[in-house]
Short mmCIF file of N, CA, C and O and ligand atoms in Angstrom, two decimals:
data_model
loop_
_atom_site.label_atom_id
_atom_site.label_comp_id
_atom_site.label_asym_id
_atom_site.label_seq_id
_atom_site.Cartn_x
_atom_site.Cartn_y
_atom_site.Cartn_z
N UNK V 1 -9.17 -23.20 31.71
CA UNK V 1 -8.62 -22.70 30.44
C UNK V 1 -7.34 -21.91 30.70
O UNK V 1 -7.29 -21.08 31.59
N UNK V 2 -6.34 -22.23 29.95
CA UNK V 2 -5.06 -21.55 30.14
C UNK V 2 -5.11 -20.15 29.56
O UNK V 2 -5.62 -19.94 28.46
N UNK V 3 -4.65 -19.23 30.36
CA UNK V 3 -4.65 -17.85 29.86
C UNK V 3 -3.32 -17.54 29.19
O UNK V 3 -2.27 -17.85 29.73
N UNK V 4 -3.43 -16.95 28.05
CA UNK V 4 -2.21 -16.57 27.35
C UNK V 4 -1.63 -15.32 27.98
O UNK V 4 -2.37 -14.40 28.32
N UNK V 5 -0.33 -15.32 28.12
CA UNK V 5 0.30 -14.13 28.65
C UNK V 5 0.24 -13.02 27.62
O UNK V 5 0.26 -13.26 26.42
N UNK V 6 0.17 -11.82 28.13
CA UNK V 6 0.06 -10.68 27.24
C UNK V 6 1.25 -10.58 26.28
O UNK V 6 1.10 -10.31 25.11
N UNK V 7 2.44 -10.84 26.84
CA UNK V 7 3.64 -10.76 26.01
C UNK V 7 3.59 -11.72 24.83
O UNK V 7 3.97 -11.37 23.73
N UNK V 8 3.11 -12.89 25.12
CA UNK V 8 3.05 -13.91 24.09
C UNK V 8 2.09 -13.49 22.98
O UNK V 8 2.37 -13.67 21.80
N UNK V 9 0.98 -12.92 23.40
CA UNK V 9 -0.01 -12.45 22.45
C UNK V 9 0.58 -11.39 21.52
O UNK V 9 0.40 -11.42 20.32
N UNK V 10 1.31 -10.45 22.15
CA UNK V 10 1.93 -9.40 21.35
C UNK V 10 2.95 -9.97 20.38
O UNK V 10 3.07 -9.49 19.26
N UNK V 11 3.65 -10.98 20.84
CA UNK V 11 4.66 -11.59 20.00
C UNK V 11 4.02 -12.20 18.76
O UNK V 11 4.50 -12.04 17.64
N UNK V 12 2.89 -12.89 18.97
CA UNK V 12 2.19 -13.51 17.85
C UNK V 12 1.74 -12.43 16.86
O UNK V 12 1.88 -12.59 15.65
N UNK V 13 1.23 -11.33 17.39
CA UNK V 13 0.79 -10.25 16.50
C UNK V 13 1.97 -9.63 15.75
O UNK V 13 1.84 -9.27 14.58
N UNK V 14 3.10 -9.52 16.45
CA UNK V 14 4.30 -9.01 15.79
C UNK V 14 4.69 -9.88 14.61
O UNK V 14 5.00 -9.37 13.53
N UNK V 15 4.66 -11.18 14.84
CA UNK V 15 5.03 -12.10 13.77
C UNK V 15 4.04 -12.00 12.63
O UNK V 15 4.41 -12.00 11.46
N UNK V 16 2.76 -11.88 12.98
CA UNK V 16 1.72 -11.75 11.95
C UNK V 16 1.98 -10.52 11.08
O UNK V 16 1.91 -10.59 9.86
N UNK V 17 2.31 -9.40 11.73
CA UNK V 17 2.57 -8.18 10.97
C UNK V 17 3.81 -8.34 10.10
O UNK V 17 3.82 -7.90 8.94
N UNK V 18 4.81 -8.99 10.64
CA UNK V 18 6.02 -9.23 9.83
C UNK V 18 5.69 -10.03 8.58
O UNK V 18 6.17 -9.74 7.49
N UNK V 19 4.85 -11.04 8.76
CA UNK V 19 4.46 -11.87 7.61
C UNK V 19 3.67 -11.06 6.60
O UNK V 19 3.85 -11.20 5.39
N UNK V 20 2.79 -10.22 7.11
CA UNK V 20 1.99 -9.39 6.22
C UNK V 20 2.90 -8.47 5.40
O UNK V 20 2.76 -8.37 4.18
N UNK V 21 3.86 -7.86 6.10
CA UNK V 21 4.78 -6.96 5.39
C UNK V 21 5.60 -7.72 4.36
O UNK V 21 5.85 -7.21 3.27
N UNK V 22 5.97 -8.91 4.71
CA UNK V 22 6.74 -9.74 3.78
C UNK V 22 5.91 -10.07 2.54
O UNK V 22 6.40 -9.99 1.41
N UNK V 23 4.64 -10.42 2.75
CA UNK V 23 3.78 -10.75 1.62
C UNK V 23 3.57 -9.54 0.71
O UNK V 23 3.51 -9.67 -0.51
N UNK V 24 3.49 -8.36 1.32
CA UNK V 24 3.34 -7.16 0.50
C UNK V 24 4.60 -6.91 -0.32
O UNK V 24 4.54 -6.46 -1.45
N UNK V 25 5.75 -7.22 0.30
CA UNK V 25 7.00 -7.06 -0.43
C UNK V 25 7.03 -8.00 -1.63
O UNK V 25 7.43 -7.63 -2.72
N UNK V 26 6.59 -9.24 -1.40
CA UNK V 26 6.53 -10.20 -2.50
C UNK V 26 5.58 -9.72 -3.59
O UNK V 26 5.86 -9.84 -4.78
N UNK V 27 4.46 -9.17 -3.16
CA UNK V 27 3.46 -8.68 -4.11
C UNK V 27 4.08 -7.59 -4.98
O UNK V 27 3.93 -7.58 -6.21
N UNK V 28 4.82 -6.71 -4.33
CA UNK V 28 5.49 -5.62 -5.02
C UNK V 28 6.49 -6.15 -6.05
O UNK V 28 6.52 -5.73 -7.20
N UNK V 29 7.30 -7.11 -5.59
CA UNK V 29 8.35 -7.65 -6.45
C UNK V 29 7.79 -8.42 -7.63
O UNK V 29 8.39 -8.47 -8.70
N UNK V 30 6.65 -9.06 -7.43
CA UNK V 30 6.10 -9.91 -8.48
C UNK V 30 5.12 -9.19 -9.40
O UNK V 30 4.67 -9.77 -10.37
N UNK V 31 4.81 -7.95 -9.04
CA UNK V 31 3.77 -7.26 -9.82
C UNK V 31 4.12 -7.14 -11.29
O UNK V 31 3.29 -7.35 -12.16
N UNK V 32 5.41 -6.83 -11.55
CA UNK V 32 5.85 -6.65 -12.93
C UNK V 32 5.66 -7.89 -13.78
O UNK V 32 5.21 -7.82 -14.91
N UNK V 33 6.00 -9.05 -13.21
CA UNK V 33 5.93 -10.28 -13.99
C UNK V 33 4.58 -10.95 -13.90
O UNK V 33 4.12 -11.56 -14.86
N UNK V 34 3.91 -10.84 -12.76
CA UNK V 34 2.64 -11.54 -12.60
C UNK V 34 1.71 -10.82 -11.62
O UNK V 34 1.73 -11.08 -10.43
N UNK V 35 0.90 -9.90 -12.15
CA UNK V 35 -0.02 -9.16 -11.27
C UNK V 35 -1.00 -10.06 -10.54
O UNK V 35 -1.39 -9.75 -9.40
N UNK V 36 -1.38 -11.19 -11.16
CA UNK V 36 -2.33 -12.08 -10.47
C UNK V 36 -1.70 -12.66 -9.22
O UNK V 36 -2.37 -12.87 -8.21
N UNK V 37 -0.39 -12.93 -9.30
CA UNK V 37 0.29 -13.48 -8.15
C UNK V 37 0.30 -12.45 -7.01
O UNK V 37 0.15 -12.80 -5.86
N UNK V 38 0.46 -11.19 -7.38
CA UNK V 38 0.44 -10.14 -6.37
C UNK V 38 -0.90 -10.10 -5.65
O UNK V 38 -0.95 -9.96 -4.43
N UNK V 39 -1.98 -10.25 -6.42
CA UNK V 39 -3.31 -10.26 -5.81
C UNK V 39 -3.43 -11.40 -4.81
O UNK V 39 -4.05 -11.26 -3.76
N UNK V 40 -2.83 -12.51 -5.18
CA UNK V 40 -2.86 -13.69 -4.31
C UNK V 40 -2.08 -13.41 -3.02
O UNK V 40 -2.53 -13.78 -1.93
N UNK V 41 -0.93 -12.76 -3.14
CA UNK V 41 -0.14 -12.45 -1.95
C UNK V 41 -0.90 -11.52 -1.00
O UNK V 41 -0.90 -11.73 0.20
N UNK V 42 -1.55 -10.51 -1.55
CA UNK V 42 -2.26 -9.60 -0.65
C UNK V 42 -3.50 -10.27 -0.07
O UNK V 42 -3.90 -9.97 1.05
N UNK V 43 -4.08 -11.24 -0.80
CA UNK V 43 -5.21 -11.99 -0.24
C UNK V 43 -4.73 -12.79 0.97
O UNK V 43 -5.41 -12.83 2.01
N UNK V 44 -3.55 -13.37 0.85
CA UNK V 44 -2.98 -14.11 1.98
C UNK V 44 -2.70 -13.17 3.14
O UNK V 44 -2.97 -13.50 4.30
N UNK V 45 -2.16 -12.00 2.83
CA UNK V 45 -1.84 -11.02 3.87
C UNK V 45 -3.11 -10.62 4.61
O UNK V 45 -3.13 -10.53 5.83
N UNK V 46 -4.19 -10.40 3.85
CA UNK V 46 -5.46 -10.03 4.46
C UNK V 46 -5.96 -11.14 5.39
O UNK V 46 -6.48 -10.89 6.46
N UNK V 47 -5.77 -12.37 4.92
CA UNK V 47 -6.25 -13.49 5.71
C UNK V 47 -5.47 -13.62 7.02
O UNK V 47 -6.04 -13.91 8.07
N UNK V 48 -4.15 -13.41 6.94
CA UNK V 48 -3.35 -13.44 8.16
C UNK V 48 -3.83 -12.35 9.12
O UNK V 48 -3.98 -12.59 10.32
N UNK V 49 -4.12 -11.19 8.59
CA UNK V 49 -4.60 -10.09 9.41
C UNK V 49 -5.89 -10.44 10.13
O UNK V 49 -6.05 -10.14 11.31
N UNK V 50 -6.78 -11.11 9.42
CA UNK V 50 -8.07 -11.47 10.03
C UNK V 50 -7.88 -12.59 11.06
O UNK V 50 -8.48 -12.56 12.13
N UNK V 51 -7.02 -13.53 10.69
CA UNK V 51 -6.78 -14.69 11.55
C UNK V 51 -6.21 -14.26 12.90
O UNK V 51 -6.61 -14.75 13.94
N UNK V 52 -5.25 -13.33 12.86
CA UNK V 52 -4.61 -12.91 14.10
C UNK V 52 -5.15 -11.59 14.62
O UNK V 52 -4.61 -11.01 15.54
N UNK V 53 -6.19 -11.12 13.98
CA UNK V 53 -6.84 -9.88 14.38
C UNK V 53 -5.87 -8.71 14.50
O UNK V 53 -5.84 -8.02 15.51
N UNK V 54 -5.06 -8.58 13.49
CA UNK V 54 -4.21 -7.40 13.47
C UNK V 54 -4.69 -6.50 12.34
O UNK V 54 -5.16 -6.97 11.31
N UNK V 55 -4.61 -5.23 12.59
CA UNK V 55 -4.99 -4.29 11.55
C UNK V 55 -3.83 -4.13 10.60
O UNK V 55 -2.68 -4.10 11.03
N UNK V 56 -4.15 -3.98 9.35
CA UNK V 56 -3.09 -3.70 8.40
C UNK V 56 -2.59 -2.28 8.66
O UNK V 56 -3.40 -1.39 8.87
N UNK V 57 -1.30 -2.07 8.66
CA UNK V 57 -0.79 -0.71 8.81
C UNK V 57 -1.37 0.16 7.70
O UNK V 57 -1.60 -0.33 6.59
N UNK V 58 -1.62 1.43 8.00
CA UNK V 58 -2.36 2.25 7.04
C UNK V 58 -1.66 2.35 5.69
O UNK V 58 -2.31 2.40 4.66
N UNK V 59 -0.33 2.33 5.69
CA UNK V 59 0.35 2.45 4.40
C UNK V 59 0.16 1.19 3.55
O UNK V 59 0.28 1.25 2.32
N UNK V 60 -0.16 0.07 4.20
CA UNK V 60 -0.44 -1.15 3.43
C UNK V 60 -1.91 -1.23 3.04
O UNK V 60 -2.25 -1.75 1.99
N UNK V 61 -2.75 -0.70 3.91
CA UNK V 61 -4.18 -0.70 3.63
C UNK V 61 -4.49 0.02 2.32
O UNK V 61 -5.39 -0.34 1.59
N UNK V 62 -3.71 1.03 2.07
CA UNK V 62 -3.91 1.82 0.85
C UNK V 62 -3.50 1.07 -0.40
O UNK V 62 -3.72 1.55 -1.50
N UNK V 63 -2.85 -0.05 -0.22
CA UNK V 63 -2.40 -0.81 -1.37
C UNK V 63 -3.38 -1.92 -1.75
O UNK V 63 -3.10 -2.69 -2.65
N UNK V 64 -4.50 -2.00 -1.01
CA UNK V 64 -5.50 -3.01 -1.37
C UNK V 64 -6.81 -2.33 -1.68
O UNK V 64 -7.22 -1.41 -0.97
N UNK V 65 -7.48 -2.79 -2.74
CA UNK V 65 -8.80 -2.25 -3.06
C UNK V 65 -9.79 -2.78 -2.03
O UNK V 65 -9.80 -3.97 -1.72
N UNK V 66 -10.62 -1.86 -1.50
CA UNK V 66 -11.59 -2.27 -0.48
C UNK V 66 -12.69 -3.13 -1.07
O UNK V 66 -13.39 -3.82 -0.35
N UNK V 67 -12.87 -3.03 -2.36
CA UNK V 67 -13.98 -3.72 -3.00
C UNK V 67 -13.57 -5.07 -3.60
O UNK V 67 -14.14 -6.09 -3.27
N UNK V 68 -12.56 -5.05 -4.47
CA UNK V 68 -12.19 -6.31 -5.13
C UNK V 68 -10.90 -6.89 -4.55
O UNK V 68 -10.45 -7.94 -4.99
N UNK V 69 -10.32 -6.21 -3.57
CA UNK V 69 -9.14 -6.71 -2.85
C UNK V 69 -7.93 -6.95 -3.71
O UNK V 69 -7.11 -7.81 -3.40
N UNK V 70 -7.82 -6.26 -4.82
CA UNK V 70 -6.62 -6.46 -5.61
C UNK V 70 -5.51 -5.53 -5.15
O UNK V 70 -5.75 -4.53 -4.48
N UNK V 71 -4.30 -5.90 -5.51
CA UNK V 71 -3.13 -5.13 -5.12
C UNK V 71 -3.09 -3.86 -5.96
O UNK V 71 -3.21 -3.91 -7.18
N UNK V 72 -2.95 -2.73 -5.29
CA UNK V 72 -2.98 -1.47 -6.01
C UNK V 72 -1.57 -0.91 -6.18
O UNK V 72 -0.85 -0.72 -5.21
N UNK V 73 -1.21 -0.68 -7.41
CA UNK V 73 0.07 -0.05 -7.71
C UNK V 73 -0.22 1.30 -8.36
O UNK V 73 -0.84 1.34 -9.42
N UNK V 74 0.19 2.37 -7.69
CA UNK V 74 -0.09 3.70 -8.25
C UNK V 74 0.46 3.82 -9.67
O UNK V 74 1.59 3.43 -9.93
N UNK V 75 -0.37 4.32 -10.55
CA UNK V 75 0.06 4.50 -11.93
C UNK V 75 -0.15 3.27 -12.79
O UNK V 75 -0.03 3.34 -14.01
N UNK V 76 -0.46 2.13 -12.16
CA UNK V 76 -0.69 0.93 -12.95
C UNK V 76 -2.08 0.36 -12.69
O UNK V 76 -2.91 0.32 -13.59
N UNK V 77 -2.34 -0.03 -11.47
CA UNK V 77 -3.67 -0.57 -11.17
C UNK V 77 -4.49 0.40 -10.32
O UNK V 77 -5.61 0.11 -9.97
N UNK V 78 -3.89 1.54 -9.97
CA UNK V 78 -4.66 2.52 -9.23
C UNK V 78 -4.27 3.94 -9.63
O UNK V 78 -3.20 4.15 -10.19
N UNK V 79 -5.15 4.85 -9.32
CA UNK V 79 -4.89 6.25 -9.63
C UNK V 79 -5.04 7.03 -8.34
O UNK V 79 -6.01 6.83 -7.60
N UNK V 80 -4.09 7.87 -8.05
CA UNK V 80 -4.15 8.65 -6.82
C UNK V 80 -4.32 10.12 -7.16
O UNK V 80 -3.59 10.67 -7.98
N UNK V 81 -5.34 10.73 -6.55
CA UNK V 81 -5.56 12.16 -6.77
C UNK V 81 -5.72 12.82 -5.41
O UNK V 81 -6.32 12.24 -4.50
N UNK V 82 -5.21 14.00 -5.29
CA UNK V 82 -5.37 14.74 -4.05
C UNK V 82 -6.51 15.73 -4.20
O UNK V 82 -6.59 16.45 -5.19
N UNK V 83 -7.42 15.68 -3.23
CA UNK V 83 -8.53 16.64 -3.21
C UNK V 83 -8.48 17.35 -1.87
O UNK V 83 -9.04 16.85 -0.90
N UNK V 84 -7.79 18.45 -1.81
CA UNK V 84 -7.71 19.17 -0.54
C UNK V 84 -7.10 18.31 0.54
O UNK V 84 -5.96 17.90 0.44
N UNK V 85 -7.94 18.00 1.54
CA UNK V 85 -7.43 17.21 2.65
C UNK V 85 -7.56 15.72 2.41
O UNK V 85 -7.18 14.93 3.25
N UNK V 86 -8.14 15.35 1.30
CA UNK V 86 -8.33 13.94 1.03
C UNK V 86 -7.53 13.47 -0.15
O UNK V 86 -7.28 14.21 -1.10
N UNK V 87 -7.15 12.22 -0.05
CA UNK V 87 -6.47 11.58 -1.15
C UNK V 87 -7.45 10.53 -1.66
O UNK V 87 -7.98 9.75 -0.88
N UNK V 88 -7.73 10.58 -2.94
CA UNK V 88 -8.65 9.59 -3.49
C UNK V 88 -7.86 8.57 -4.29
O UNK V 88 -7.12 8.93 -5.19
N UNK V 89 -8.02 7.32 -3.92
CA UNK V 89 -7.35 6.25 -4.65
C UNK V 89 -8.42 5.50 -5.42
O UNK V 89 -9.40 5.04 -4.86
N UNK V 90 -8.26 5.45 -6.73
CA UNK V 90 -9.24 4.75 -7.55
C UNK V 90 -8.65 3.42 -8.02
O UNK V 90 -7.54 3.38 -8.56
N UNK V 91 -9.40 2.36 -7.78
CA UNK V 91 -8.98 1.06 -8.28
C UNK V 91 -9.34 1.00 -9.76
O UNK V 91 -10.49 1.23 -10.13
N UNK V 92 -8.37 0.72 -10.60
CA UNK V 92 -8.65 0.72 -12.03
C UNK V 92 -9.25 -0.60 -12.50
O UNK V 92 -9.61 -0.75 -13.65
N UNK V 93 -9.36 -1.55 -11.59
CA UNK V 93 -9.96 -2.83 -11.96
C UNK V 93 -11.47 -2.78 -11.83
O UNK V 93 -12.19 -3.21 -12.69
N UNK V 94 -11.95 -2.28 -10.67
CA UNK V 94 -13.39 -2.28 -10.45
C UNK V 94 -13.95 -0.86 -10.39
O UNK V 94 -15.16 -0.67 -10.33
N UNK V 95 -13.07 0.15 -10.39
CA UNK V 95 -13.55 1.52 -10.38
C UNK V 95 -13.90 2.07 -9.02
O UNK V 95 -14.40 3.19 -8.90
N UNK V 96 -13.64 1.30 -7.97
CA UNK V 96 -13.95 1.75 -6.62
C UNK V 96 -13.05 2.91 -6.22
O UNK V 96 -11.86 2.90 -6.49
N UNK V 97 -13.66 3.91 -5.59
CA UNK V 97 -12.88 5.04 -5.10
C UNK V 97 -12.77 4.97 -3.59
O UNK V 97 -13.76 4.76 -2.91
N UNK V 98 -11.56 5.13 -3.09
CA UNK V 98 -11.37 5.12 -1.65
C UNK V 98 -10.75 6.45 -1.23
O UNK V 98 -9.86 6.95 -1.90
N UNK V 99 -11.26 6.99 -0.15
CA UNK V 99 -10.75 8.28 0.30
C UNK V 99 -9.98 8.12 1.59
O UNK V 99 -10.42 7.43 2.49
N UNK V 100 -8.85 8.77 1.64
CA UNK V 100 -8.06 8.74 2.86
C UNK V 100 -7.69 10.16 3.22
O UNK V 100 -7.40 10.96 2.33
N UNK V 101 -7.72 10.45 4.51
CA UNK V 101 -7.31 11.80 4.91
C UNK V 101 -5.86 12.03 4.53
O UNK V 101 -5.05 11.10 4.54
N UNK V 102 -5.55 13.23 4.19
CA UNK V 102 -4.22 13.53 3.70
C UNK V 102 -3.70 14.79 4.35
O UNK V 102 -4.41 15.79 4.43
N UNK V 103 -2.49 14.72 4.87
CA UNK V 103 -1.86 15.92 5.40
C UNK V 103 -0.57 16.14 4.64
O UNK V 103 0.14 15.19 4.35
N UNK V 104 -0.29 17.41 4.37
CA UNK V 104 0.88 17.69 3.55
C UNK V 104 2.18 17.23 4.20
O UNK V 104 3.08 16.74 3.55
N UNK V 105 2.28 17.40 5.53
CA UNK V 105 3.53 17.00 6.17
C UNK V 105 3.43 15.60 6.78
O UNK V 105 4.01 15.29 7.80
N UNK V 106 2.64 14.76 6.10
CA UNK V 106 2.47 13.40 6.55
C UNK V 106 3.76 12.61 6.37
O UNK V 106 4.43 12.77 5.37
N UNK V 107 4.07 11.80 7.35
CA UNK V 107 5.29 11.00 7.22
C UNK V 107 4.97 9.65 6.58
O UNK V 107 4.78 8.65 7.26
N UNK V 108 4.88 9.69 5.28
CA UNK V 108 4.64 8.45 4.56
C UNK V 108 5.99 7.79 4.29
O UNK V 108 6.85 8.37 3.64
N UNK V 109 6.15 6.61 4.82
CA UNK V 109 7.44 5.93 4.69
C UNK V 109 7.64 5.45 3.26
O UNK V 109 6.71 5.00 2.62
ZN1 LIG Y 1 -11.11 -2.84 -6.99
#
C-alpha cells in the first residue's frame, strides 16, 4: 500500500478548508435572496469536512445549527446572547440552543 506523504495530506486538508470557507461565503452572499440555498451550501461544507476529516474552524462552526444544520445568521435565523463566560446561540428554526465559551478580548475575525 502506498503511503501518502504528510505534506500531501496537509495540502488536501488545506484545499478542503478553502472550499469550506468558499461555501460559507456563498451561503452568506445568497442568504438574502435564498436562505434555502444557504442551507444547501453549508450542508455541502459539512460534507467536505467529514469527507476530508477536517474540523470546521470555530468561527464557522458557530454559523451552523448543531441540530438542524441550517445556516445561522445573527439577527435573522439565530439569536446570540451573552451569559457571563458563555455565548448562547439559539437557532430560530428548531429552537436549539448552543453554548460557546466567550472571552471579552477574543479575537473574532
Ligand atoms: Zn436548528
